[in-house]
Each structure stands twice: as C-alpha cells, then as structure tokens.
Amino acid sequence: MDRPASRKAAKTDRAERGTRNPFKRLIKFLREVVAELRKVIWPNRKQMVTYTSVVLVFVIFMVAFISGLDVAFIKGVNWLFG
C-alpha cells in the first residue's frame, strides 16, 4: 500500500519542480520576472538625477582617495628602499 502513495508523492515533487523542458522553464521564468517588475516603484526623473549625482560624486571621491593612498605608499617605499 505504500507504493501508490510514494508514486503519488513522486509525481507531486516533479510537478512542483516544474517540467524538464528548458523552454517552458525559461518562459515561466520570464513571466515571473515581468510580474515582479510590475511591482517595482520606479523613481522619477528628479530622483534619478539625484541618485546618479550622489553615486558619481562618491566614485570620484573614492578614486581620488585610493589614488592618494597609492601615491603615498609609492613615495614611502621609494624613501624606505631608495
């Protein structure tokens, strides 16, 4: 009597995992992506300009900071080892 129940469970497991057809899985994935993108609250133009400006200023600052450290370490090594 355990056999029919285990077969039923195996079929249910396969159904939950989805089909083995890669095209059907890809189509299902793309449909889920579109459904999730509809839930996104997209920023308006002013917010995008603000966010982009903040990111660019931060990146410029970090590049200058890392470059300064690099130059300082180069000068320190040159002074130490001549």
PDB file of N, CA and C in Angstrom:
ATOM      1  N   MET A   1       0.810  -1.197   0.000  1.00  0.00           N
ATOM      2  CA  MET A   1       0.000   0.000   0.000  1.00  0.00           C
ATOM      3  C   MET A   1       0.854   1.261   0.000  1.00  0.00           C
ATOM      4  N   ASP A   2       2.082   1.151   0.409  1.00  0.00           N
ATOM      5  CA  ASP A   2       2.954   2.327   0.408  1.00  0.00           C
ATOM      6  C   ASP A   2       3.337   2.753  -1.001  1.00  0.00           C
ATOM      7  N   ARG A   3       3.364   1.798  -1.916  1.00  0.00           N
ATOM      8  CA  ARG A   3       3.819   2.116  -3.266  1.00  0.00           C
ATOM      9  C   ARG A   3       2.969   3.167  -3.966  1.00  0.00           C
ATOM     10  N   PRO A   4       1.649   3.054  -3.993  1.00  0.00           N
ATOM     11  CA  PRO A   4       0.869   4.087  -4.690  1.00  0.00           C
ATOM     12  C   PRO A   4       1.053   5.465  -4.055  1.00  0.00           C
ATOM     13  N   ALA A   5       1.156   5.508  -2.747  1.00  0.00           N
ATOM     14  CA  ALA A   5       1.341   6.801  -2.086  1.00  0.00           C
ATOM     15  C   ALA A   5       2.691   7.402  -2.451  1.00  0.00           C
ATOM     16  N   SER A   6       3.718   6.558  -2.513  1.00  0.00           N
ATOM     17  CA  SER A   6       5.046   7.084  -2.845  1.00  0.00           C
ATOM     18  C   SER A   6       5.099   7.527  -4.298  1.00  0.00           C
ATOM     19  N   ARG A   7       4.402   6.824  -5.186  1.00  0.00           N
ATOM     20  CA  ARG A   7       4.347   7.250  -6.583  1.00  0.00           C
ATOM     21  C   ARG A   7       3.627   8.593  -6.705  1.00  0.00           C
ATOM     22  N   LYS A   8       2.579   8.733  -5.933  1.00  0.00           N
ATOM     23  CA  LYS A   8       1.824   9.990  -5.959  1.00  0.00           C
ATOM     24  C   LYS A   8       2.705  11.138  -5.452  1.00  0.00           C
ATOM     25  N   ALA A   9       3.463  10.863  -4.402  1.00  0.00           N
ATOM     26  CA  ALA A   9       4.360  11.884  -3.860  1.00  0.00           C
ATOM     27  C   ALA A   9       5.448  12.237  -4.872  1.00  0.00           C
ATOM     28  N   ALA A  10       5.951  11.232  -5.586  1.00  0.00           N
ATOM     29  CA  ALA A  10       6.990  11.491  -6.587  1.00  0.00           C
ATOM     30  C   ALA A  10       6.444  12.355  -7.713  1.00  0.00           C
ATOM     31  N   LYS A  11       5.204  12.082  -8.150  1.00  0.00           N
ATOM     32  CA  LYS A  11       4.591  12.901  -9.194  1.00  0.00           C
ATOM     33  C   LYS A  11       4.391  14.329  -8.715  1.00  0.00           C
ATOM     34  N   THR A  12       3.991  14.482  -7.439  1.00  0.00           N
ATOM     35  CA  THR A  12       3.785  15.824  -6.902  1.00  0.00           C
ATOM     36  C   THR A  12       5.108  16.576  -6.828  1.00  0.00           C
ATOM     37  N   ASP A  13       6.187  15.878  -6.443  1.00  0.00           N
ATOM     38  CA  ASP A  13       7.501  16.522  -6.378  1.00  0.00           C
ATOM     39  C   ASP A  13       7.930  17.014  -7.758  1.00  0.00           C
ATOM     40  N   ARG A  14       7.718  16.169  -8.783  1.00  0.00           N
ATOM     41  CA  ARG A  14       8.079  16.571 -10.135  1.00  0.00           C
ATOM     42  C   ARG A  14       7.249  17.751 -10.596  1.00  0.00           C
ATOM     43  N   ALA A  15       5.977  17.760 -10.236  1.00  0.00           N
ATOM     44  CA  ALA A  15       5.103  18.866 -10.644  1.00  0.00           C
ATOM     45  C   ALA A  15       5.531  20.162  -9.969  1.00  0.00           C
ATOM     46  N   GLU A  16       5.973  20.082  -8.708  1.00  0.00           N
ATOM     47  CA  GLU A  16       6.412  21.288  -8.001  1.00  0.00           C
ATOM     48  C   GLU A  16       7.718  21.816  -8.577  1.00  0.00           C
ATOM     49  N   ARG A  17       8.604  20.918  -8.996  1.00  0.00           N
ATOM     50  CA  ARG A  17       9.876  21.354  -9.568  1.00  0.00           C
ATOM     51  C   ARG A  17       9.692  21.971 -10.932  1.00  0.00           C
ATOM     52  N   GLY A  18       8.648  21.643 -11.608  1.00  0.00           N
ATOM     53  CA  GLY A  18       8.417  22.152 -12.952  1.00  0.00           C
ATOM     54  C   GLY A  18       8.763  21.102 -13.980  1.00  0.00           C
ATOM     55  N   THR A  19       8.555  21.450 -15.216  1.00  0.00           N
ATOM     56  CA  THR A  19       8.841  20.491 -16.279  1.00  0.00           C
ATOM     57  C   THR A  19      10.323  20.468 -16.562  1.00  0.00           C
ATOM     58  N   ARG A  20      10.740  19.463 -17.258  1.00  0.00           N
ATOM     59  CA  ARG A  20      12.151  19.352 -17.625  1.00  0.00           C
ATOM     60  C   ARG A  20      12.444  20.089 -18.927  1.00  0.00           C
ATOM     61  N   ASN A  21      11.419  20.542 -19.589  1.00  0.00           N
ATOM     62  CA  ASN A  21      11.602  21.259 -20.843  1.00  0.00           C
ATOM     63  C   ASN A  21      12.213  22.633 -20.548  1.00  0.00           C
ATOM     64  N   PRO A  22      13.422  22.896 -21.037  1.00  0.00           N
ATOM     65  CA  PRO A  22      14.083  24.177 -20.706  1.00  0.00           C
ATOM     66  C   PRO A  22      13.356  25.393 -21.270  1.00  0.00           C
ATOM     67  N   PHE A  23      12.676  25.228 -22.410  1.00  0.00           N
ATOM     68  CA  PHE A  23      11.971  26.368 -22.995  1.00  0.00           C
ATOM     69  C   PHE A  23      10.766  26.760 -22.147  1.00  0.00           C
ATOM     70  N   LYS A  24      10.045  25.763 -21.623  1.00  0.00           N
ATOM     71  CA  LYS A  24       8.896  26.065 -20.763  1.00  0.00           C
ATOM     72  C   LYS A  24       9.361  26.713 -19.466  1.00  0.00           C
ATOM     73  N   ARG A  25      10.500  26.227 -18.947  1.00  0.00           N
ATOM     74  CA  ARG A  25      11.037  26.822 -17.718  1.00  0.00           C
ATOM     75  C   ARG A  25      11.487  28.251 -17.966  1.00  0.00           C
ATOM     76  N   LEU A  26      12.093  28.503 -19.128  1.00  0.00           N
ATOM     77  CA  LEU A  26      12.534  29.851 -19.467  1.00  0.00           C
ATOM     78  C   LEU A  26      11.344  30.795 -19.602  1.00  0.00           C
ATOM     79  N   ILE A  27      10.285  30.340 -20.265  1.00  0.00           N
ATOM     80  CA  ILE A  27       9.090  31.169 -20.426  1.00  0.00           C
ATOM     81  C   ILE A  27       8.461  31.462 -19.068  1.00  0.00           C
ATOM     82  N   LYS A  28       8.414  30.437 -18.197  1.00  0.00           N
ATOM     83  CA  LYS A  28       7.862  30.649 -16.847  1.00  0.00           C
ATOM     84  C   LYS A  28       8.710  31.666 -16.085  1.00  0.00           C
ATOM     85  N   PHE A  29      10.029  31.539 -16.193  1.00  0.00           N
ATOM     86  CA  PHE A  29      10.926  32.474 -15.509  1.00  0.00           C
ATOM     87  C   PHE A  29      10.705  33.898 -16.000  1.00  0.00           C
ATOM     88  N   LEU A  30      10.610  34.076 -17.321  1.00  0.00           N
ATOM     89  CA  LEU A  30      10.414  35.415 -17.870  1.00  0.00           C
ATOM     90  C   LEU A  30       9.075  36.011 -17.452  1.00  0.00           C
ATOM     91  N   ARG A  31       8.038  35.183 -17.383  1.00  0.00           N
ATOM     92  CA  ARG A  31       6.735  35.674 -16.911  1.00  0.00           C
ATOM     93  C   ARG A  31       6.824  36.129 -15.457  1.00  0.00           C
ATOM     94  N   GLU A  32       7.552  35.386 -14.639  1.00  0.00           N
ATOM     95  CA  GLU A  32       7.714  35.769 -13.234  1.00  0.00           C
ATOM     96  C   GLU A  32       8.527  37.053 -13.113  1.00  0.00           C
ATOM     97  N   VAL A  33       9.535  37.218 -13.972  1.00  0.00           N
ATOM     98  CA  VAL A  33      10.333  38.447 -13.958  1.00  0.00           C
ATOM     99  C   VAL A  33       9.453  39.643 -14.298  1.00  0.00           C
ATOM    100  N   VAL A  34       8.641  39.516 -15.329  1.00  0.00           N
ATOM    101  CA  VAL A  34       7.746  40.613 -15.719  1.00  0.00           C
ATOM    102  C   VAL A  34       6.768  40.921 -14.595  1.00  0.00           C
ATOM    103  N   ALA A  35       6.246  39.889 -13.942  1.00  0.00           N
ATOM    104  CA  ALA A  35       5.314  40.104 -12.829  1.00  0.00           C
ATOM    105  C   ALA A  35       5.991  40.847 -11.687  1.00  0.00           C
ATOM    106  N   GLU A  36       7.241  40.524 -11.401  1.00  0.00           N
ATOM    107  CA  GLU A  36       7.953  41.213 -10.328  1.00  0.00           C
ATOM    108  C   GLU A  36       8.284  42.652 -10.718  1.00  0.00           C
ATOM    109  N   LEU A  37       8.632  42.867 -11.983  1.00  0.00           N
ATOM    110  CA  LEU A  37       8.955  44.224 -12.426  1.00  0.00           C
ATOM    111  C   LEU A  37       7.738  45.138 -12.371  1.00  0.00           C
ATOM    112  N   ARG A  38       6.545  44.586 -12.493  1.00  0.00           N
ATOM    113  CA  ARG A  38       5.337  45.405 -12.370  1.00  0.00           C
ATOM    114  C   ARG A  38       5.137  45.898 -10.948  1.00  0.00           C
ATOM    115  N   LYS A  39       5.729  45.206  -9.969  1.00  0.00           N
ATOM    116  CA  LYS A  39       5.598  45.602  -8.567  1.00  0.00           C
ATOM    117  C   LYS A  39       6.589  46.691  -8.167  1.00  0.00           C
ATOM    118  N   VAL A  40       7.594  46.927  -9.002  1.00  0.00           N
ATOM    119  CA  VAL A  40       8.654  47.881  -8.675  1.00  0.00           C
ATOM    120  C   VAL A  40       8.111  49.307  -8.726  1.00  0.00           C
ATOM    121  N   ILE A  41       8.522  50.101  -7.747  1.00  0.00           N
ATOM    122  CA  ILE A  41       8.190  51.528  -7.754  1.00  0.00           C
ATOM    123  C   ILE A  41       9.388  52.241  -8.382  1.00  0.00           C
ATOM    124  N   TRP A  42       9.207  52.710  -9.603  1.00  0.00           N
ATOM    125  CA  TRP A  42      10.301  53.321 -10.336  1.00  0.00           C
ATOM    126  C   TRP A  42      10.481  54.775  -9.906  1.00  0.00           C
ATOM    127  N   PRO A  43      11.737  55.235  -9.779  1.00  0.00           N
ATOM    128  CA  PRO A  43      11.972  56.631  -9.395  1.00  0.00           C
ATOM    129  C   PRO A  43      11.636  57.587 -10.542  1.00  0.00           C
ATOM    130  N   ASN A  44      11.281  58.817 -10.156  1.00  0.00           N
ATOM    131  CA  ASN A  44      11.001  59.818 -11.187  1.00  0.00           C
ATOM    132  C   ASN A  44      12.324  60.446 -11.654  1.00  0.00           C
ATOM    133  N   ARG A  45      12.245  61.380 -12.576  1.00  0.00           N
ATOM    134  CA  ARG A  45      13.454  61.964 -13.176  1.00  0.00           C
ATOM    135  C   ARG A  45      14.309  62.684 -12.138  1.00  0.00           C
ATOM    136  N   LYS A  46      13.683  63.458 -11.250  1.00  0.00           N
ATOM    137  CA  LYS A  46      14.429  64.211 -10.247  1.00  0.00           C
ATOM    138  C   LYS A  46      15.190  63.265  -9.310  1.00  0.00           C
ATOM    139  N   GLN A  47      14.542  62.194  -8.899  1.00  0.00           N
ATOM    140  CA  GLN A  47      15.209  61.229  -8.030  1.00  0.00           C
ATOM    141  C   GLN A  47      16.380  60.558  -8.743  1.00  0.00           C
ATOM    142  N   MET A  48      16.183  60.236 -10.027  1.00  0.00           N
ATOM    143  CA  MET A  48      17.268  59.599 -10.772  1.00  0.00           C
ATOM    144  C   MET A  48      18.478  60.516 -10.914  1.00  0.00           C
ATOM    145  N   VAL A  49      18.229  61.794 -11.162  1.00  0.00           N
ATOM    146  CA  VAL A  49      19.338  62.753 -11.270  1.00  0.00           C
ATOM    147  C   VAL A  49      20.057  62.852  -9.932  1.00  0.00           C
ATOM    148  N   THR A  50      19.295  62.903  -8.846  1.00  0.00           N
ATOM    149  CA  THR A  50      19.895  62.984  -7.511  1.00  0.00           C
ATOM    150  C   THR A  50      20.726  61.743  -7.204  1.00  0.00           C
ATOM    151  N   TYR A  51      20.152  60.565  -7.433  1.00  0.00           N
ATOM    152  CA  TYR A  51      20.869  59.318  -7.144  1.00  0.00           C
ATOM    153  C   TYR A  51      22.123  59.192  -7.996  1.00  0.00           C
ATOM    154  N   THR A  52      22.018  59.547  -9.267  1.00  0.00           N
ATOM    155  CA  THR A  52      23.172  59.465 -10.158  1.00  0.00           C
ATOM    156  C   THR A  52      24.269  60.425  -9.717  1.00  0.00           C
ATOM    157  N   SER A  53      23.890  61.634  -9.326  1.00  0.00           N
ATOM    158  CA  SER A  53      24.878  62.615  -8.860  1.00  0.00           C
ATOM    159  C   SER A  53      25.589  62.127  -7.603  1.00  0.00           C
ATOM    160  N   VAL A  54      24.839  61.582  -6.675  1.00  0.00           N
ATOM    161  CA  VAL A  54      25.442  61.075  -5.436  1.00  0.00           C
ATOM    162  C   VAL A  54      26.432  59.963  -5.743  1.00  0.00           C
ATOM    163  N   VAL A  55      26.053  59.052  -6.614  1.00  0.00           N
ATOM    164  CA  VAL A  55      26.944  57.940  -6.962  1.00  0.00           C
ATOM    165  C   VAL A  55      28.198  58.451  -7.650  1.00  0.00           C
ATOM    166  N   LEU A  56      28.066  59.371  -8.596  1.00  0.00           N
ATOM    167  CA  LEU A  56      29.232  59.891  -9.300  1.00  0.00           C
ATOM    168  C   LEU A  56      30.179  60.635  -8.361  1.00  0.00           C
ATOM    169  N   VAL A  57      29.636  61.451  -7.466  1.00  0.00           N
ATOM    170  CA  VAL A  57      30.480  62.170  -6.506  1.00  0.00           C
ATOM    171  C   VAL A  57      31.209  61.185  -5.603  1.00  0.00           C
ATOM    172  N   PHE A  58      30.523  60.154  -5.143  1.00  0.00           N
ATOM    173  CA  PHE A  58      31.150  59.151  -4.287  1.00  0.00           C
ATOM    174  C   PHE A  58      32.264  58.406  -5.032  1.00  0.00           C
ATOM    175  N   VAL A  59      32.006  58.025  -6.273  1.00  0.00           N
ATOM    176  CA  VAL A  59      33.017  57.308  -7.054  1.00  0.00           C
ATOM    177  C   VAL A  59      34.235  58.198  -7.293  1.00  0.00           C
ATOM    178  N   ILE A  60      34.020  59.458  -7.630  1.00  0.00           N
ATOM    179  CA  ILE A  60      35.145  60.385  -7.841  1.00  0.00           C
ATOM    180  C   ILE A  60      35.948  60.542  -6.557  1.00  0.00           C
ATOM    181  N   PHE A  61      35.264  60.678  -5.428  1.00  0.00           N
ATOM    182  CA  PHE A  61      35.956  60.794  -4.140  1.00  0.00           C
ATOM    183  C   PHE A  61      36.786  59.548  -3.852  1.00  0.00           C
ATOM    184  N   MET A  62      36.198  58.368  -4.064  1.00  0.00           N
ATOM    185  CA  MET A  62      36.919  57.129  -3.764  1.00  0.00           C
ATOM    186  C   MET A  62      38.122  56.938  -4.691  1.00  0.00           C
ATOM    187  N   VAL A  63      37.985  57.308  -5.961  1.00  0.00           N
ATOM    188  CA  VAL A  63      39.118  57.206  -6.889  1.00  0.00           C
ATOM    189  C   VAL A  63      40.245  58.128  -6.435  1.00  0.00           C
ATOM    190  N   ALA A  64      39.907  59.350  -6.050  1.00  0.00           N
ATOM    191  CA  ALA A  64      40.929  60.295  -5.572  1.00  0.00           C
ATOM    192  C   ALA A  64      41.577  59.781  -4.284  1.00  0.00           C
ATOM    193  N   PHE A  65      40.795  59.238  -3.385  1.00  0.00           N
ATOM    194  CA  PHE A  65      41.311  58.732  -2.107  1.00  0.00           C
ATOM    195  C   PHE A  65      42.268  57.557  -2.329  1.00  0.00           C
ATOM    196  N   ILE A  66      41.849  56.593  -3.131  1.00  0.00           N
ATOM    197  CA  ILE A  66      42.692  55.420  -3.391  1.00  0.00           C
ATOM    198  C   ILE A  66      43.948  55.833  -4.163  1.00  0.00           C
ATOM    199  N   SER A  67      43.816  56.750  -5.101  1.00  0.00           N
ATOM    200  CA  SER A  67      44.991  57.232  -5.840  1.00  0.00           C
ATOM    201  C   SER A  67      45.961  57.927  -4.894  1.00  0.00           C
ATOM    202  N   GLY A  68      45.448  58.737  -3.976  1.00  0.00           N
ATOM    203  CA  GLY A  68      46.302  59.403  -2.995  1.00  0.00           C
ATOM    204  C   GLY A  68      47.040  58.403  -2.122  1.00  0.00           C
ATOM    205  N   LEU A  69      46.331  57.369  -1.667  1.00  0.00           N
ATOM    206  CA  LEU A  69      46.996  56.330  -0.872  1.00  0.00           C
ATOM    207  C   LEU A  69      48.070  55.618  -1.696  1.00  0.00           C
ATOM    208  N   ASP A  70      47.770  55.349  -2.946  1.00  0.00           N
ATOM    209  CA  ASP A  70      48.724  54.669  -3.813  1.00  0.00           C
ATOM    210  C   ASP A  70      49.994  55.505  -3.977  1.00  0.00           C
ATOM    211  N   VAL A  71      49.829  56.792  -4.245  1.00  0.00           N
ATOM    212  CA  VAL A  71      50.986  57.676  -4.394  1.00  0.00           C
ATOM    213  C   VAL A  71      51.766  57.752  -3.089  1.00  0.00           C
ATOM    214  N   ALA A  72      51.070  57.842  -1.962  1.00  0.00           N
ATOM    215  CA  ALA A  72      51.751  57.907  -0.662  1.00  0.00           C
ATOM    216  C   ALA A  72      52.551  56.631  -0.398  1.00  0.00           C
ATOM    217  N   PHE A  73      51.970  55.475  -0.699  1.00  0.00           N
ATOM    218  CA  PHE A  73      52.698  54.223  -0.483  1.00  0.00           C
ATOM    219  C   PHE A  73      53.898  54.104  -1.429  1.00  0.00           C
ATOM    220  N   ILE A  74      53.749  54.555  -2.664  1.00  0.00           N
ATOM    221  CA  ILE A  74      54.873  54.516  -3.611  1.00  0.00           C
ATOM    222  C   ILE A  74      56.005  55.392  -3.106  1.00  0.00           C
ATOM    223  N   LYS A  75      55.679  56.618  -2.674  1.00  0.00           N
ATOM    224  CA  LYS A  75      56.726  57.516  -2.156  1.00  0.00           C
ATOM    225  C   LYS A  75      57.360  56.940  -0.887  1.00  0.00           C
ATOM    226  N   GLY A  76      56.551  56.331  -0.025  1.00  0.00           N
ATOM    227  CA  GLY A  76      57.089  55.718   1.190  1.00  0.00           C
ATOM    228  C   GLY A  76      58.021  54.560   0.899  1.00  0.00           C
ATOM    229  N   VAL A  77      57.641  53.713  -0.039  1.00  0.00           N
ATOM    230  CA  VAL A  77      58.511  52.586  -0.405  1.00  0.00           C
ATOM    231  C   VAL A  77      59.775  53.087  -1.049  1.00  0.00           C
ATOM    232  N   ASN A  78      59.686  54.070  -1.928  1.00  0.00           N
ATOM    233  CA  ASN A  78      60.876  54.637  -2.568  1.00  0.00           C
ATOM    234  C   ASN A  78      61.789  55.278  -1.534  1.00  0.00           C
ATOM    235  N   TRP A  79      61.242  55.964  -0.543  1.00  0.00           N
ATOM    236  CA  TRP A  79      62.064  56.581   0.500  1.00  0.00           C
ATOM    237  C   TRP A  79      62.721  55.524   1.362  1.00  0.00           C
ATOM    238  N   LEU A  80      61.958  54.438   1.681  1.00  0.00           N
ATOM    239  CA  LEU A  80      62.466  53.397   2.578  1.00  0.00           C
ATOM    240  C   LEU A  80      63.546  52.560   1.896  1.00  0.00           C
ATOM    241  N   PHE A  81      63.305  52.165   0.647  1.00  0.00           N
ATOM    242  CA  PHE A  81      64.226  51.244  -0.027  1.00  0.00           C
ATOM    243  C   PHE A  81      65.106  51.948  -1.061  1.00  0.00           C
ATOM    244  N   GLY A  82      64.892  53.224  -1.245  1.00  0.00           N
ATOM    245  CA  GLY A  82      65.762  54.035  -2.045  1.00  0.00           C
ATOM    246  C   GLY A  82      65.718  53.866  -3.496  1.00  0.00           C
TER     247      GLY A  82
END
